[in-house]
Short mmCIF file of C-alpha atoms in Angstrom, two decimals:
data_model
loop_
_atom_site.label_atom_id
_atom_site.label_comp_id
_atom_site.label_asym_id
_atom_site.label_seq_id
_atom_site.Cartn_x
_atom_site.Cartn_y
_atom_site.Cartn_z
CA UNK A 101 9.01 -69.11 -26.89
CA UNK A 102 7.95 -69.99 -23.33
CA UNK A 103 11.15 -68.38 -22.10
CA UNK A 104 10.24 -65.04 -23.67
CA UNK A 105 6.70 -65.24 -22.20
CA UNK A 106 8.06 -65.84 -18.69
CA UNK A 107 10.66 -63.07 -19.11
CA UNK A 108 8.02 -60.59 -20.25
CA UNK A 109 5.73 -61.55 -17.35
CA UNK A 110 8.63 -61.10 -14.88
CA UNK A 111 9.46 -57.68 -16.34
CA UNK A 112 5.91 -56.39 -15.91
CA UNK A 113 5.70 -57.81 -12.40
CA UNK A 114 8.91 -56.04 -11.33
CA UNK A 115 7.79 -52.77 -12.97
CA UNK A 116 4.43 -52.89 -11.17
CA UNK A 117 6.12 -53.64 -7.86
CA UNK A 118 8.54 -50.72 -8.31
CA UNK A 119 5.68 -48.37 -9.21
CA UNK A 120 3.68 -49.39 -6.11
CA UNK A 121 6.79 -48.95 -3.97
CA UNK A 122 7.42 -45.45 -5.38
CA UNK A 123 3.78 -44.42 -4.84
CA UNK A 124 3.98 -45.69 -1.25
CA UNK A 125 7.14 -43.68 -0.60
CA UNK A 126 5.51 -40.60 -2.17
CA UNK A 127 2.42 -40.96 0.04
CA UNK A 128 4.59 -41.33 3.15
CA UNK A 129 6.59 -38.24 2.22
CA UNK A 130 3.49 -36.19 1.45
CA UNK A 131 1.88 -37.15 4.75
CA UNK A 132 4.62 -35.50 6.81
CA UNK A 133 3.34 -32.52 8.83
CA UNK A 134 4.84 -29.13 7.91
CA UNK A 135 7.37 -27.83 10.41
CA UNK A 136 6.98 -24.32 11.85
CA UNK A 137 9.78 -21.92 11.01
CA UNK A 138 11.26 -20.50 14.28
CA UNK A 139 12.57 -17.50 12.32
CA UNK A 140 9.22 -16.73 10.68
CA UNK A 141 8.59 -13.08 9.83
CA UNK A 142 6.19 -11.12 7.64
CA UNK A 143 8.60 -9.35 5.30
CA UNK A 144 6.31 -8.03 2.64
CA UNK A 145 5.45 -5.51 0.01
CA UNK A 146 2.36 -3.36 0.39
CA UNK A 147 0.09 -1.34 -1.90
CA UNK A 148 -2.76 1.04 -1.08
CA UNK A 149 -5.55 2.67 -3.01
CA UNK A 150 -7.47 5.45 -1.26
CA UNK A 151 -9.90 8.31 -1.61
CA UNK A 152 -8.23 11.52 -0.40
CA UNK A 153 -10.33 13.94 1.65
CA UNK A 154 -9.26 17.40 2.82
CA UNK A 155 -9.85 18.27 6.46
CA UNK A 156 -9.86 21.93 7.62
CA UNK A 157 -11.40 23.19 4.39
CA UNK A 158 -11.73 26.96 3.88
CA UNK A 159 -15.11 28.54 3.10
CA UNK A 160 -16.31 27.66 -0.40
CA UNK A 161 -13.78 24.85 -0.87
CA UNK A 162 -15.04 21.70 -2.60
CA UNK A 163 -13.65 18.52 -4.11
CA UNK A 164 -15.08 16.89 -7.21
CA UNK A 165 -14.74 13.58 -9.06
CA UNK A 166 -12.45 11.04 -7.32
CA UNK A 167 -9.31 12.32 -5.58
CA UNK A 168 -7.01 9.33 -5.95
CA UNK A 169 -4.28 8.16 -3.62
CA UNK A 170 -1.94 5.30 -4.55
CA UNK A 171 1.10 4.13 -2.60
CA UNK A 172 3.43 1.16 -2.39
CA UNK A 173 6.62 -0.01 -0.75
CA UNK A 174 8.40 -2.61 1.35
CA UNK A 175 8.29 -3.27 5.11
CA UNK A 176 10.89 -5.20 7.13
CA UNK A 177 9.22 -7.24 9.87
CA UNK A 178 10.98 -7.58 13.27
CA UNK A 179 9.09 -9.85 15.73
CA UNK A 180 9.35 -8.95 19.42
CA UNK A 181 7.86 -12.05 21.11
CA UNK A 182 8.48 -15.81 21.03
CA UNK A 183 5.31 -16.64 19.09
CA UNK A 184 6.34 -13.93 16.59
CA UNK A 185 2.81 -12.55 16.22
CA UNK A 186 3.78 -9.16 17.70
CA UNK A 187 6.31 -7.13 15.78
CA UNK A 188 7.64 -3.79 14.64
CA UNK A 189 8.12 -3.11 10.92
CA UNK A 190 10.11 -0.36 9.23
CA UNK A 191 9.99 0.34 5.52
CA UNK A 192 10.36 2.63 2.56
CA UNK A 193 7.65 3.62 0.11
CA UNK A 194 6.21 6.02 -2.45
CA UNK A 195 2.89 7.86 -2.52
CA UNK A 196 0.99 9.48 -5.40
CA UNK A 197 -1.91 11.84 -4.61
CA UNK A 198 -4.23 13.50 -7.12
CA UNK A 199 -6.53 16.01 -5.39
CA UNK A 200 -9.29 17.35 -7.63
CA UNK A 201 -10.70 20.53 -6.11
CA UNK A 202 -11.68 24.14 -6.77
CA UNK A 203 -8.64 25.74 -5.10
CA UNK A 204 -6.84 27.48 -7.96
CA UNK A 205 -3.17 28.47 -7.81
CA UNK A 206 -1.77 31.25 -10.01
CA UNK A 207 1.84 32.39 -10.23
CA UNK A 208 2.42 36.15 -9.84
CA UNK A 209 5.43 38.47 -9.56
CA UNK A 210 5.09 38.57 -5.76
CA UNK A 211 4.42 34.86 -5.24
CA UNK A 212 1.64 32.35 -5.75
CA UNK A 213 -1.97 33.54 -5.45
CA UNK A 214 -4.77 31.25 -4.21
CA UNK A 215 -8.48 31.57 -4.92
CA UNK A 216 -11.68 29.54 -4.77
CA UNK A 217 -13.54 29.20 -8.06
CA UNK A 218 -16.85 27.58 -8.93
CA UNK A 219 -16.51 24.17 -10.59
CA UNK A 220 -18.37 25.37 -13.70
CA UNK A 221 -15.73 28.02 -14.44
CA UNK A 222 -13.02 25.51 -15.44
CA UNK A 223 -12.69 22.12 -17.11
CA UNK A 224 -10.25 20.59 -14.64
CA UNK A 225 -8.26 21.71 -11.62
CA UNK A 226 -6.02 19.43 -9.60
CA UNK A 227 -3.10 19.26 -7.21
CA UNK A 228 -0.70 16.32 -7.71
CA UNK A 229 1.68 15.42 -4.87
CA UNK A 230 4.51 12.86 -5.00
CA UNK A 231 6.00 11.73 -1.66
CA UNK A 232 8.82 9.47 -0.58
CA UNK A 233 7.66 7.78 2.62
CA UNK A 234 9.23 6.19 5.68
CA UNK A 235 6.59 4.10 7.54
CA UNK A 236 6.95 2.34 10.88
CA UNK A 237 4.30 -0.11 12.10
CA UNK A 238 3.37 -1.78 15.40
CA UNK A 239 1.85 -5.10 14.42
CA UNK A 240 -0.51 -7.64 15.94
CA UNK A 241 -1.56 -10.76 14.04
CA UNK A 242 -2.64 -14.35 14.76
CA UNK A 243 -0.49 -15.88 12.03
CA UNK A 244 2.28 -18.49 11.95
CA UNK A 245 4.84 -19.71 9.42
CA UNK A 246 2.54 -22.45 8.10
CA UNK A 247 -0.60 -20.47 7.23
CA UNK A 248 -0.54 -16.98 5.72
CA UNK A 249 -4.29 -16.41 6.08
CA UNK A 250 -4.84 -14.52 9.32
CA UNK A 251 -6.35 -11.50 11.03
CA UNK A 252 -4.19 -8.42 11.51
CA UNK A 253 -4.28 -5.00 13.13
CA UNK A 254 -1.34 -2.71 12.31
CA UNK A 255 -0.89 0.77 13.77
CA UNK A 256 1.55 2.96 11.89
CA UNK A 257 3.35 6.29 11.81
CA UNK A 258 4.62 7.78 8.57
CA UNK A 259 7.10 10.53 7.69
CA UNK A 260 6.73 11.77 4.10
CA UNK A 261 8.96 13.98 1.96
CA UNK A 262 7.41 15.91 -0.93
CA UNK A 263 9.82 15.70 -3.89
CA UNK A 264 7.50 16.88 -6.67
CA UNK A 265 4.19 18.75 -6.92
CA UNK A 266 2.03 20.16 -9.69
CA UNK A 267 -1.04 22.40 -9.53
CA UNK A 268 -2.80 22.37 -12.90
CA UNK A 269 -5.80 24.33 -14.19
CA UNK A 270 -7.37 23.51 -17.55
CA UNK A 271 -9.95 25.90 -18.94
CA UNK A 272 -10.72 25.63 -22.63
CA UNK A 273 -7.44 26.14 -24.46
CA UNK A 274 -5.64 27.38 -21.34
CA UNK A 275 -3.40 25.02 -19.41
CA UNK A 276 -1.84 26.72 -16.37
CA UNK A 277 0.71 24.80 -14.27
CA UNK A 278 2.52 25.69 -11.05
CA UNK A 279 5.36 23.24 -10.45
CA UNK A 280 6.87 22.63 -6.98
CA UNK A 281 4.90 25.27 -5.10
CA UNK A 282 7.23 26.66 -2.39
CA UNK A 283 4.23 27.16 -0.06
CA UNK A 284 3.68 23.41 0.28
CA UNK A 285 5.16 21.60 3.28
CA UNK A 286 8.13 19.48 2.24
CA UNK A 287 7.92 17.22 5.30
CA UNK A 288 4.59 15.76 6.41
CA UNK A 289 3.90 13.54 9.41
CA UNK A 290 0.85 11.34 9.90
CA UNK A 291 -0.51 8.14 11.43
CA UNK A 292 -2.52 5.27 10.00
CA UNK A 293 -4.25 1.99 10.83
CA UNK A 294 -4.78 -1.10 8.72
CA UNK A 295 -6.96 -4.01 9.76
CA UNK A 296 -8.41 -7.03 8.02
CA UNK A 297 -8.11 -10.66 6.95
CA UNK A 298 -5.50 -12.15 4.65
CA UNK A 299 -4.90 -9.95 1.58
CA UNK A 300 -7.85 -7.56 2.00
CA UNK A 301 -7.48 -4.87 4.66
CA UNK A 302 -9.16 -1.56 5.44
CA UNK A 303 -6.83 1.43 5.61
CA UNK A 304 -7.13 4.93 7.11
CA UNK A 305 -4.49 7.67 7.29
CA UNK A 306 -4.56 11.14 8.85
CA UNK A 307 -1.89 13.76 8.26
CA UNK A 308 -0.84 15.76 11.32
CA UNK A 309 1.04 18.29 9.22
CA UNK A 310 -0.95 20.65 6.97
CA UNK A 311 -0.38 20.32 3.23
CA UNK A 312 0.35 24.02 2.90
CA UNK A 313 2.98 25.84 4.93
CA UNK A 314 2.61 29.54 4.05
CA UNK A 315 -0.32 29.67 1.59
CA UNK A 316 -2.90 32.37 2.34
CA UNK A 317 -6.50 32.53 1.07
CA UNK A 318 -8.52 35.72 1.59
CA UNK A 319 -6.15 36.85 4.34
CA UNK A 320 -6.27 33.56 6.23
CA UNK A 321 -3.67 30.82 6.31
CA UNK A 322 -4.64 27.55 4.62
CA UNK A 323 -4.69 24.77 7.20
CA UNK A 324 -5.82 21.69 5.29
CA UNK A 325 -4.86 18.18 6.39
CA UNK A 326 -5.13 15.02 4.31
CA UNK A 327 -7.41 12.15 5.30
CA UNK A 328 -7.11 8.93 3.28
CA UNK A 329 -9.67 6.10 3.35
CA UNK A 330 -9.35 2.93 1.32
CA UNK A 331 -7.72 -0.49 1.09
CA UNK A 332 -4.22 -1.82 1.68
CA UNK A 333 -2.89 -5.08 0.22
CA UNK A 334 0.05 -6.99 1.76
CA UNK A 335 2.07 -9.23 -0.51
CA UNK A 336 4.73 -11.68 0.73
#
């Protein structure tokens, strides 16, 4: 009987010793300082949400409701200095733009006709633009491979290709659509800036190229450029 008591006591003593030893090893391992990655880069996905404003508006032109802009894509980060906080990034993305305005497009036998109408003469009128985008960014940040919470300022240039468009007027039971208007510019160039802390960043974009290429309103060529203001989110 005494033998079993001593054996049981020895078993618990060894188990307690092993547990303490494991906890000690775990604490030692956890206390090791993280090592900086010499090949650190900010490869990341991005997403933007913006309010789209039209610059160079013709007389009588007005927007209503919220003209939405949404985009997303991937950027490949290529550091250019030893600290790796200066870099160039090249990527590929997609942009959706829903412009709610009073510029009405109608299809005729001699081409598309453009007119300005009062907002109370229709239920809804919008221009939807879908672009494939090729952005390039010049990046400054104070980050490192250990912490991903940092300040950033990114200056960018973007080439966009319009692959689908739709102008739609809804008025009562009428639903008039003009698909892939030939008077829209297929290729659009613009620049942008994003700046902020960690995930949340302010974003502004200005299009150098007018939205319309050959559209004419009241004898004058439409020369509207897109200005986007909103937020951009970077995701590792």
